[in-house]
Amino acid sequence: MGNGFALVVRFVLRDLAAATAFDALCAETLEGITRNEPGTLAYVTHTPVGEPLVRVFYELYKDRAAFEAHEAQPHTQRFLTEREPYQARS
């Protein structure tokens, strides 16, 4: 399997409308990941119970190179750009 590379990422969203739009963006991104990223072994989003504005991503890649390939994909670049307005400000 190589060295493997994993991430857990937590997002806090602005409000329920932002959460709905964020979820749609995630679904579109996941389509691109599924089609174009054989090195992405798992890419799971989760809404914790009782936290409707939180999303946790569990990501598992074959290796660091697979993660870097993921980051370079057009669908990932779009996600990274378009997610910002949906996130709560610290």
PDB file of N, CA and C in Angstrom:
ATOM      1  N   MET A   1       0.821  -1.201   0.000  1.00  0.00           N
ATOM      2  CA  MET A   1       0.000   0.000   0.000  1.00  0.00           C
ATOM      3  C   MET A   1       0.859   1.256   0.000  1.00  0.00           C
ATOM      4  N   GLY A   2       2.121   1.174   0.212  1.00  0.00           N
ATOM      5  CA  GLY A   2       2.934   2.383   0.307  1.00  0.00           C
ATOM      6  C   GLY A   2       2.890   2.904   1.727  1.00  0.00           C
ATOM      7  N   ASN A   3       3.181   4.167   1.899  1.00  0.00           N
ATOM      8  CA  ASN A   3       3.218   4.751   3.232  1.00  0.00           C
ATOM      9  C   ASN A   3       1.868   5.224   3.726  1.00  0.00           C
ATOM     10  N   GLY A   4       0.905   5.398   2.842  1.00  0.00           N
ATOM     11  CA  GLY A   4      -0.399   5.920   3.241  1.00  0.00           C
ATOM     12  C   GLY A   4      -0.287   7.358   3.723  1.00  0.00           C
ATOM     13  N   PHE A   5      -1.361   8.085   3.598  1.00  0.00           N
ATOM     14  CA  PHE A   5      -1.415   9.479   4.030  1.00  0.00           C
ATOM     15  C   PHE A   5      -2.865   9.764   4.374  1.00  0.00           C
ATOM     16  N   ALA A   6      -3.122  10.233   5.587  1.00  0.00           N
ATOM     17  CA  ALA A   6      -4.495  10.457   6.030  1.00  0.00           C
ATOM     18  C   ALA A   6      -4.656  11.845   6.623  1.00  0.00           C
ATOM     19  N   LEU A   7      -5.867  12.370   6.503  1.00  0.00           N
ATOM     20  CA  LEU A   7      -6.226  13.669   7.073  1.00  0.00           C
ATOM     21  C   LEU A   7      -7.596  13.566   7.721  1.00  0.00           C
ATOM     22  N   VAL A   8      -7.790  14.341   8.767  1.00  0.00           N
ATOM     23  CA  VAL A   8      -9.114  14.592   9.324  1.00  0.00           C
ATOM     24  C   VAL A   8      -9.243  16.109   9.355  1.00  0.00           C
ATOM     25  N   VAL A   9     -10.266  16.633   8.676  1.00  0.00           N
ATOM     26  CA  VAL A   9     -10.444  18.070   8.550  1.00  0.00           C
ATOM     27  C   VAL A   9     -11.830  18.431   9.068  1.00  0.00           C
ATOM     28  N   ARG A  10     -11.909  19.495   9.852  1.00  0.00           N
ATOM     29  CA  ARG A  10     -13.182  19.932  10.439  1.00  0.00           C
ATOM     30  C   ARG A  10     -13.539  21.309   9.901  1.00  0.00           C
ATOM     31  N   PHE A  11     -14.775  21.442   9.428  1.00  0.00           N
ATOM     32  CA  PHE A  11     -15.289  22.719   8.954  1.00  0.00           C
ATOM     33  C   PHE A  11     -16.465  23.132   9.824  1.00  0.00           C
ATOM     34  N   VAL A  12     -16.526  24.417  10.169  1.00  0.00           N
ATOM     35  CA  VAL A  12     -17.691  24.979  10.857  1.00  0.00           C
ATOM     36  C   VAL A  12     -18.322  25.955   9.874  1.00  0.00           C
ATOM     37  N   LEU A  13     -19.610  25.745   9.615  1.00  0.00           N
ATOM     38  CA  LEU A  13     -20.308  26.513   8.593  1.00  0.00           C
ATOM     39  C   LEU A  13     -21.131  27.643   9.211  1.00  0.00           C
ATOM     40  N   ARG A  14     -21.391  28.655   8.400  1.00  0.00           N
ATOM     41  CA  ARG A  14     -22.029  29.901   8.838  1.00  0.00           C
ATOM     42  C   ARG A  14     -23.439  29.703   9.387  1.00  0.00           C
ATOM     43  N   ASP A  15     -24.273  29.016   8.612  1.00  0.00           N
ATOM     44  CA  ASP A  15     -25.674  28.837   8.963  1.00  0.00           C
ATOM     45  C   ASP A  15     -26.209  27.655   8.153  1.00  0.00           C
ATOM     46  N   LEU A  16     -27.486  27.340   8.315  1.00  0.00           N
ATOM     47  CA  LEU A  16     -28.038  26.166   7.630  1.00  0.00           C
ATOM     48  C   LEU A  16     -28.042  26.322   6.111  1.00  0.00           C
ATOM     49  N   ALA A  17     -28.287  27.537   5.615  1.00  0.00           N
ATOM     50  CA  ALA A  17     -28.253  27.750   4.159  1.00  0.00           C
ATOM     51  C   ALA A  17     -26.834  27.509   3.629  1.00  0.00           C
ATOM     52  N   ALA A  18     -25.844  27.988   4.348  1.00  0.00           N
ATOM     53  CA  ALA A  18     -24.452  27.770   3.946  1.00  0.00           C
ATOM     54  C   ALA A  18     -24.115  26.281   4.009  1.00  0.00           C
ATOM     55  N   ALA A  19     -24.630  25.580   5.027  1.00  0.00           N
ATOM     56  CA  ALA A  19     -24.371  24.146   5.158  1.00  0.00           C
ATOM     57  C   ALA A  19     -24.958  23.379   3.969  1.00  0.00           C
ATOM     58  N   THR A  20     -26.144  23.761   3.540  1.00  0.00           N
ATOM     59  CA  THR A  20     -26.776  23.108   2.386  1.00  0.00           C
ATOM     60  C   THR A  20     -25.950  23.331   1.123  1.00  0.00           C
ATOM     61  N   ALA A  21     -25.506  24.550   0.899  1.00  0.00           N
ATOM     62  CA  ALA A  21     -24.685  24.858  -0.279  1.00  0.00           C
ATOM     63  C   ALA A  21     -23.330  24.148  -0.194  1.00  0.00           C
ATOM     64  N   PHE A  22     -22.744  24.106   0.985  1.00  0.00           N
ATOM     65  CA  PHE A  22     -21.465  23.417   1.193  1.00  0.00           C
ATOM     66  C   PHE A  22     -21.617  21.936   0.878  1.00  0.00           C
ATOM     67  N   ASP A  23     -22.708  21.333   1.341  1.00  0.00           N
ATOM     68  CA  ASP A  23     -22.950  19.911   1.071  1.00  0.00           C
ATOM     69  C   ASP A  23     -23.077  19.642  -0.422  1.00  0.00           C
ATOM     70  N   ALA A  24     -23.728  20.540  -1.156  1.00  0.00           N
ATOM     71  CA  ALA A  24     -23.851  20.385  -2.612  1.00  0.00           C
ATOM     72  C   ALA A  24     -22.478  20.476  -3.268  1.00  0.00           C
ATOM     73  N   LEU A  25     -21.653  21.415  -2.825  1.00  0.00           N
ATOM     74  CA  LEU A  25     -20.294  21.546  -3.347  1.00  0.00           C
ATOM     75  C   LEU A  25     -19.489  20.281  -3.056  1.00  0.00           C
ATOM     76  N   CYS A  26     -19.653  19.728  -1.870  1.00  0.00           N
ATOM     77  CA  CYS A  26     -18.962  18.486  -1.507  1.00  0.00           C
ATOM     78  C   CYS A  26     -19.386  17.335  -2.418  1.00  0.00           C
ATOM     79  N   ALA A  27     -20.676  17.236  -2.695  1.00  0.00           N
ATOM     80  CA  ALA A  27     -21.176  16.154  -3.556  1.00  0.00           C
ATOM     81  C   ALA A  27     -20.577  16.260  -4.952  1.00  0.00           C
ATOM     82  N   GLU A  28     -20.496  17.474  -5.491  1.00  0.00           N
ATOM     83  CA  GLU A  28     -19.893  17.666  -6.816  1.00  0.00           C
ATOM     84  C   GLU A  28     -18.409  17.309  -6.786  1.00  0.00           C
ATOM     85  N   THR A  29     -17.727  17.701  -5.739  1.00  0.00           N
ATOM     86  CA  THR A  29     -16.298  17.399  -5.600  1.00  0.00           C
ATOM     87  C   THR A  29     -16.079  15.900  -5.503  1.00  0.00           C
ATOM     88  N   LEU A  30     -16.928  15.222  -4.748  1.00  0.00           N
ATOM     89  CA  LEU A  30     -16.799  13.776  -4.581  1.00  0.00           C
ATOM     90  C   LEU A  30     -16.945  13.039  -5.911  1.00  0.00           C
ATOM     91  N   GLU A  31     -17.800  13.542  -6.792  1.00  0.00           N
ATOM     92  CA  GLU A  31     -17.925  12.935  -8.130  1.00  0.00           C
ATOM     93  C   GLU A  31     -16.589  12.968  -8.860  1.00  0.00           C
ATOM     94  N   GLY A  32     -15.909  14.106  -8.827  1.00  0.00           N
ATOM     95  CA  GLY A  32     -14.599  14.227  -9.468  1.00  0.00           C
ATOM     96  C   GLY A  32     -13.565  13.328  -8.824  1.00  0.00           C
ATOM     97  N   ILE A  33     -13.597  13.219  -7.510  1.00  0.00           N
ATOM     98  CA  ILE A  33     -12.655  12.358  -6.796  1.00  0.00           C
ATOM     99  C   ILE A  33     -12.865  10.905  -7.212  1.00  0.00           C
ATOM    100  N   THR A  34     -14.120  10.478  -7.223  1.00  0.00           N
ATOM    101  CA  THR A  34     -14.455   9.092  -7.568  1.00  0.00           C
ATOM    102  C   THR A  34     -14.018   8.755  -8.992  1.00  0.00           C
ATOM    103  N   ARG A  35     -14.232   9.685  -9.917  1.00  0.00           N
ATOM    104  CA  ARG A  35     -13.897   9.452 -11.327  1.00  0.00           C
ATOM    105  C   ARG A  35     -12.412   9.514 -11.632  1.00  0.00           C
ATOM    106  N   ASN A  36     -11.697  10.398 -10.955  1.00  0.00           N
ATOM    107  CA  ASN A  36     -10.349  10.759 -11.418  1.00  0.00           C
ATOM    108  C   ASN A  36      -9.204  10.498 -10.457  1.00  0.00           C
ATOM    109  N   GLU A  37      -9.473   9.914  -9.293  1.00  0.00           N
ATOM    110  CA  GLU A  37      -8.412   9.800  -8.299  1.00  0.00           C
ATOM    111  C   GLU A  37      -8.273   8.371  -7.758  1.00  0.00           C
ATOM    112  N   PRO A  38      -7.598   7.504  -8.493  1.00  0.00           N
ATOM    113  CA  PRO A  38      -7.429   6.133  -7.991  1.00  0.00           C
ATOM    114  C   PRO A  38      -6.595   6.058  -6.716  1.00  0.00           C
ATOM    115  N   GLY A  39      -5.785   7.062  -6.437  1.00  0.00           N
ATOM    116  CA  GLY A  39      -4.960   7.063  -5.233  1.00  0.00           C
ATOM    117  C   GLY A  39      -5.691   7.549  -3.986  1.00  0.00           C
ATOM    118  N   THR A  40      -6.930   8.057  -4.167  1.00  0.00           N
ATOM    119  CA  THR A  40      -7.753   8.442  -3.020  1.00  0.00           C
ATOM    120  C   THR A  40      -8.530   7.213  -2.601  1.00  0.00           C
ATOM    121  N   LEU A  41      -8.164   6.639  -1.463  1.00  0.00           N
ATOM    122  CA  LEU A  41      -8.745   5.379  -1.012  1.00  0.00           C
ATOM    123  C   LEU A  41     -10.050   5.576  -0.258  1.00  0.00           C
ATOM    124  N   ALA A  42     -10.185   6.694   0.448  1.00  0.00           N
ATOM    125  CA  ALA A  42     -11.428   7.010   1.157  1.00  0.00           C
ATOM    126  C   ALA A  42     -11.538   8.523   1.270  1.00  0.00           C
ATOM    127  N   TYR A  43     -12.757   9.024   1.072  1.00  0.00           N
ATOM    128  CA  TYR A  43     -13.036  10.450   1.204  1.00  0.00           C
ATOM    129  C   TYR A  43     -14.466  10.543   1.722  1.00  0.00           C
ATOM    130  N   VAL A  44     -14.588  10.674   3.024  1.00  0.00           N
ATOM    131  CA  VAL A  44     -15.885  10.577   3.689  1.00  0.00           C
ATOM    132  C   VAL A  44     -16.177  11.876   4.422  1.00  0.00           C
ATOM    133  N   THR A  45     -17.405  12.383   4.258  1.00  0.00           N
ATOM    134  CA  THR A  45     -17.824  13.549   5.028  1.00  0.00           C
ATOM    135  C   THR A  45     -18.849  13.100   6.063  1.00  0.00           C
ATOM    136  N   HIS A  46     -18.820  13.765   7.207  1.00  0.00           N
ATOM    137  CA  HIS A  46     -19.658  13.371   8.331  1.00  0.00           C
ATOM    138  C   HIS A  46     -20.182  14.614   9.039  1.00  0.00           C
ATOM    139  N   THR A  47     -21.459  14.589   9.423  1.00  0.00           N
ATOM    140  CA  THR A  47     -22.049  15.634  10.250  1.00  0.00           C
ATOM    141  C   THR A  47     -22.229  15.050  11.650  1.00  0.00           C
ATOM    142  N   PRO A  48     -21.475  15.540  12.636  1.00  0.00           N
ATOM    143  CA  PRO A  48     -21.613  14.993  13.987  1.00  0.00           C
ATOM    144  C   PRO A  48     -23.025  15.203  14.542  1.00  0.00           C
ATOM    145  N   VAL A  49     -23.504  14.244  15.303  1.00  0.00           N
ATOM    146  CA  VAL A  49     -24.817  14.329  15.937  1.00  0.00           C
ATOM    147  C   VAL A  49     -24.871  15.581  16.810  1.00  0.00           C
ATOM    148  N   GLY A  50     -25.923  16.367  16.628  1.00  0.00           N
ATOM    149  CA  GLY A  50     -26.105  17.561  17.440  1.00  0.00           C
ATOM    150  C   GLY A  50     -25.299  18.763  16.990  1.00  0.00           C
ATOM    151  N   GLU A  51     -24.578  18.640  15.870  1.00  0.00           N
ATOM    152  CA  GLU A  51     -23.774  19.759  15.357  1.00  0.00           C
ATOM    153  C   GLU A  51     -24.084  19.960  13.868  1.00  0.00           C
ATOM    154  N   PRO A  52     -25.263  20.486  13.549  1.00  0.00           N
ATOM    155  CA  PRO A  52     -25.682  20.589  12.151  1.00  0.00           C
ATOM    156  C   PRO A  52     -24.836  21.520  11.288  1.00  0.00           C
ATOM    157  N   LEU A  53     -24.011  22.339  11.910  1.00  0.00           N
ATOM    158  CA  LEU A  53     -23.161  23.264  11.141  1.00  0.00           C
ATOM    159  C   LEU A  53     -21.715  22.800  11.064  1.00  0.00           C
ATOM    160  N   VAL A  54     -21.448  21.581  11.498  1.00  0.00           N
ATOM    161  CA  VAL A  54     -20.082  21.044  11.462  1.00  0.00           C
ATOM    162  C   VAL A  54     -20.013  19.910  10.448  1.00  0.00           C
ATOM    163  N   ARG A  55     -18.925  19.897   9.683  1.00  0.00           N
ATOM    164  CA  ARG A  55     -18.626  18.789   8.778  1.00  0.00           C
ATOM    165  C   ARG A  55     -17.210  18.319   9.082  1.00  0.00           C
ATOM    166  N   VAL A  56     -17.052  17.017   9.173  1.00  0.00           N
ATOM    167  CA  VAL A  56     -15.738  16.424   9.388  1.00  0.00           C
ATOM    168  C   VAL A  56     -15.424  15.561   8.175  1.00  0.00           C
ATOM    169  N   PHE A  57     -14.264  15.767   7.598  1.00  0.00           N
ATOM    170  CA  PHE A  57     -13.814  14.977   6.451  1.00  0.00           C
ATOM    171  C   PHE A  57     -12.769  13.986   6.933  1.00  0.00           C
ATOM    172  N   TYR A  58     -12.924  12.748   6.499  1.00  0.00           N
ATOM    173  CA  TYR A  58     -11.930  11.701   6.726  1.00  0.00           C
ATOM    174  C   TYR A  58     -11.368  11.345   5.362  1.00  0.00           C
ATOM    175  N   GLU A  59     -10.085  11.569   5.179  1.00  0.00           N
ATOM    176  CA  GLU A  59      -9.459  11.369   3.876  1.00  0.00           C
ATOM    177  C   GLU A  59      -8.295  10.396   4.013  1.00  0.00           C
ATOM    178  N   LEU A  60      -8.252   9.424   3.121  1.00  0.00           N
ATOM    179  CA  LEU A  60      -7.160   8.448   3.113  1.00  0.00           C
ATOM    180  C   LEU A  60      -6.631   8.314   1.690  1.00  0.00           C
ATOM    181  N   TYR A  61      -5.337   8.523   1.552  1.00  0.00           N
ATOM    182  CA  TYR A  61      -4.665   8.465   0.256  1.00  0.00           C
ATOM    183  C   TYR A  61      -3.627   7.352   0.266  1.00  0.00           C
ATOM    184  N   LYS A  62      -3.359   6.809  -0.913  1.00  0.00           N
ATOM    185  CA  LYS A  62      -2.363   5.741  -1.051  1.00  0.00           C
ATOM    186  C   LYS A  62      -1.010   6.177  -0.500  1.00  0.00           C
ATOM    187  N   ASP A  63      -0.663   7.428  -0.773  1.00  0.00           N
ATOM    188  CA  ASP A  63       0.604   7.989  -0.306  1.00  0.00           C
ATOM    189  C   ASP A  63       0.554   9.500  -0.456  1.00  0.00           C
ATOM    190  N   ARG A  64       1.615  10.165  -0.084  1.00  0.00           N
ATOM    191  CA  ARG A  64       1.661  11.637  -0.156  1.00  0.00           C
ATOM    192  C   ARG A  64       1.488  12.117  -1.600  1.00  0.00           C
ATOM    193  N   ALA A  65       2.043  11.385  -2.556  1.00  0.00           N
ATOM    194  CA  ALA A  65       1.906  11.764  -3.965  1.00  0.00           C
ATOM    195  C   ALA A  65       0.444  11.729  -4.394  1.00  0.00           C
ATOM    196  N   ALA A  66      -0.323  10.764  -3.914  1.00  0.00           N
ATOM    197  CA  ALA A  66      -1.750  10.695  -4.241  1.00  0.00           C
ATOM    198  C   ALA A  66      -2.490  11.896  -3.655  1.00  0.00           C
ATOM    199  N   PHE A  67      -2.116  12.317  -2.445  1.00  0.00           N
ATOM    200  CA  PHE A  67      -2.710  13.510  -1.850  1.00  0.00           C
ATOM    201  C   PHE A  67      -2.376  14.746  -2.688  1.00  0.00           C
ATOM    202  N   GLU A  68      -1.128  14.859  -3.101  1.00  0.00           N
ATOM    203  CA  GLU A  68      -0.720  16.011  -3.919  1.00  0.00           C
ATOM    204  C   GLU A  68      -1.446  16.016  -5.256  1.00  0.00           C
ATOM    205  N   ALA A  69      -1.675  14.826  -5.836  1.00  0.00           N
ATOM    206  CA  ALA A  69      -2.453  14.736  -7.078  1.00  0.00           C
ATOM    207  C   ALA A  69      -3.892  15.183  -6.824  1.00  0.00           C
ATOM    208  N   HIS A  70      -4.454  14.806  -5.687  1.00  0.00           N
ATOM    209  CA  HIS A  70      -5.803  15.232  -5.299  1.00  0.00           C
ATOM    210  C   HIS A  70      -5.880  16.753  -5.222  1.00  0.00           C
ATOM    211  N   GLU A  71      -4.915  17.361  -4.555  1.00  0.00           N
ATOM    212  CA  GLU A  71      -4.906  18.810  -4.380  1.00  0.00           C
ATOM    213  C   GLU A  71      -4.804  19.559  -5.708  1.00  0.00           C
ATOM    214  N   ALA A  72      -4.185  18.951  -6.715  1.00  0.00           N
ATOM    215  CA  ALA A  72      -3.983  19.599  -8.015  1.00  0.00           C
ATOM    216  C   ALA A  72      -5.180  19.459  -8.949  1.00  0.00           C
ATOM    217  N   GLN A  73      -6.139  18.621  -8.624  1.00  0.00           N
ATOM    218  CA  GLN A  73      -7.281  18.369  -9.506  1.00  0.00           C
ATOM    219  C   GLN A  73      -8.173  19.612  -9.624  1.00  0.00           C
ATOM    220  N   PRO A  74      -8.751  19.858 -10.804  1.00  0.00           N
ATOM    221  CA  PRO A  74      -9.652  21.012 -10.969  1.00  0.00           C
ATOM    222  C   PRO A  74     -10.831  20.996  -9.995  1.00  0.00           C
ATOM    223  N   HIS A  75     -11.416  19.825  -9.741  1.00  0.00           N
ATOM    224  CA  HIS A  75     -12.556  19.774  -8.822  1.00  0.00           C
ATOM    225  C   HIS A  75     -12.134  20.122  -7.390  1.00  0.00           C
ATOM    226  N   THR A  76     -10.920  19.754  -7.004  1.00  0.00           N
ATOM    227  CA  THR A  76     -10.429  20.102  -5.670  1.00  0.00           C
ATOM    228  C   THR A  76     -10.121  21.590  -5.599  1.00  0.00           C
ATOM    229  N   GLN A  77      -9.504  22.128  -6.628  1.00  0.00           N
ATOM    230  CA  GLN A  77      -9.208  23.557  -6.659  1.00  0.00           C
ATOM    231  C   GLN A  77     -10.499  24.379  -6.565  1.00  0.00           C
ATOM    232  N   ARG A  78     -11.532  23.921  -7.263  1.00  0.00           N
ATOM    233  CA  ARG A  78     -12.834  24.604  -7.205  1.00  0.00           C
ATOM    234  C   ARG A  78     -13.377  24.545  -5.779  1.00  0.00           C
ATOM    235  N   PHE A  79     -13.321  23.386  -5.138  1.00  0.00           N
ATOM    236  CA  PHE A  79     -13.792  23.248  -3.769  1.00  0.00           C
ATOM    237  C   PHE A  79     -13.038  24.198  -2.845  1.00  0.00           C
ATOM    238  N   LEU A  80     -11.720  24.232  -2.957  1.00  0.00           N
ATOM    239  CA  LEU A  80     -10.904  25.070  -2.082  1.00  0.00           C
ATOM    240  C   LEU A  80     -11.252  26.546  -2.237  1.00  0.00           C
ATOM    241  N   THR A  81     -11.581  26.960  -3.445  1.00  0.00           N
ATOM    242  CA  THR A  81     -11.949  28.352  -3.706  1.00  0.00           C
ATOM    243  C   THR A  81     -13.367  28.654  -3.237  1.00  0.00           C
ATOM    244  N   GLU A  82     -14.304  27.777  -3.561  1.00  0.00           N
ATOM    245  CA  GLU A  82     -15.714  28.075  -3.322  1.00  0.00           C
ATOM    246  C   GLU A  82     -16.189  27.794  -1.900  1.00  0.00           C
ATOM    247  N   ARG A  83     -15.428  27.082  -1.097  1.00  0.00           N
ATOM    248  CA  ARG A  83     -15.857  26.761   0.269  1.00  0.00           C
ATOM    249  C   ARG A  83     -15.834  27.972   1.206  1.00  0.00           C
ATOM    250  N   GLU A  84     -14.958  28.909   0.922  1.00  0.00           N
ATOM    251  CA  GLU A  84     -14.699  30.013   1.845  1.00  0.00           C
ATOM    252  C   GLU A  84     -15.960  30.765   2.306  1.00  0.00           C
ATOM    253  N   PRO A  85     -16.871  31.162   1.398  1.00  0.00           N
ATOM    254  CA  PRO A  85     -18.030  31.941   1.856  1.00  0.00           C
ATOM    255  C   PRO A  85     -18.980  31.169   2.773  1.00  0.00           C
ATOM    256  N   TYR A  86     -18.903  29.862   2.769  1.00  0.00           N
ATOM    257  CA  TYR A  86     -19.808  29.046   3.584  1.00  0.00           C
ATOM    258  C   TYR A  86     -19.306  28.864   5.007  1.00  0.00           C
ATOM    259  N   GLN A  87     -18.045  29.117   5.236  1.00  0.00           N
ATOM    260  CA  GLN A  87     -17.441  28.873   6.538  1.00  0.00           C
ATOM    261  C   GLN A  87     -17.718  30.010   7.524  1.00  0.00           C
ATOM    262  N   ALA A  88     -17.882  29.630   8.785  1.00  0.00           N
ATOM    263  CA  ALA A  88     -18.045  30.624   9.838  1.00  0.00           C
ATOM    264  C   ALA A  88     -16.716  31.352  10.034  1.00  0.00           C
ATOM    265  N   ARG A  89     -16.802  32.585  10.405  1.00  0.00           N
ATOM    266  CA  ARG A  89     -15.585  33.366  10.690  1.00  0.00           C
ATOM    267  C   ARG A  89     -15.184  33.127  12.139  1.00  0.00           C
ATOM    268  N   SER A  90     -13.897  33.020  12.355  1.00  0.00           N
ATOM    269  CA  SER A  90     -13.393  32.790  13.728  1.00  0.00           C
ATOM    270  C   SER A  90     -13.494  34.041  14.558  1.00  0.00           C
TER     271      SER A  90
END
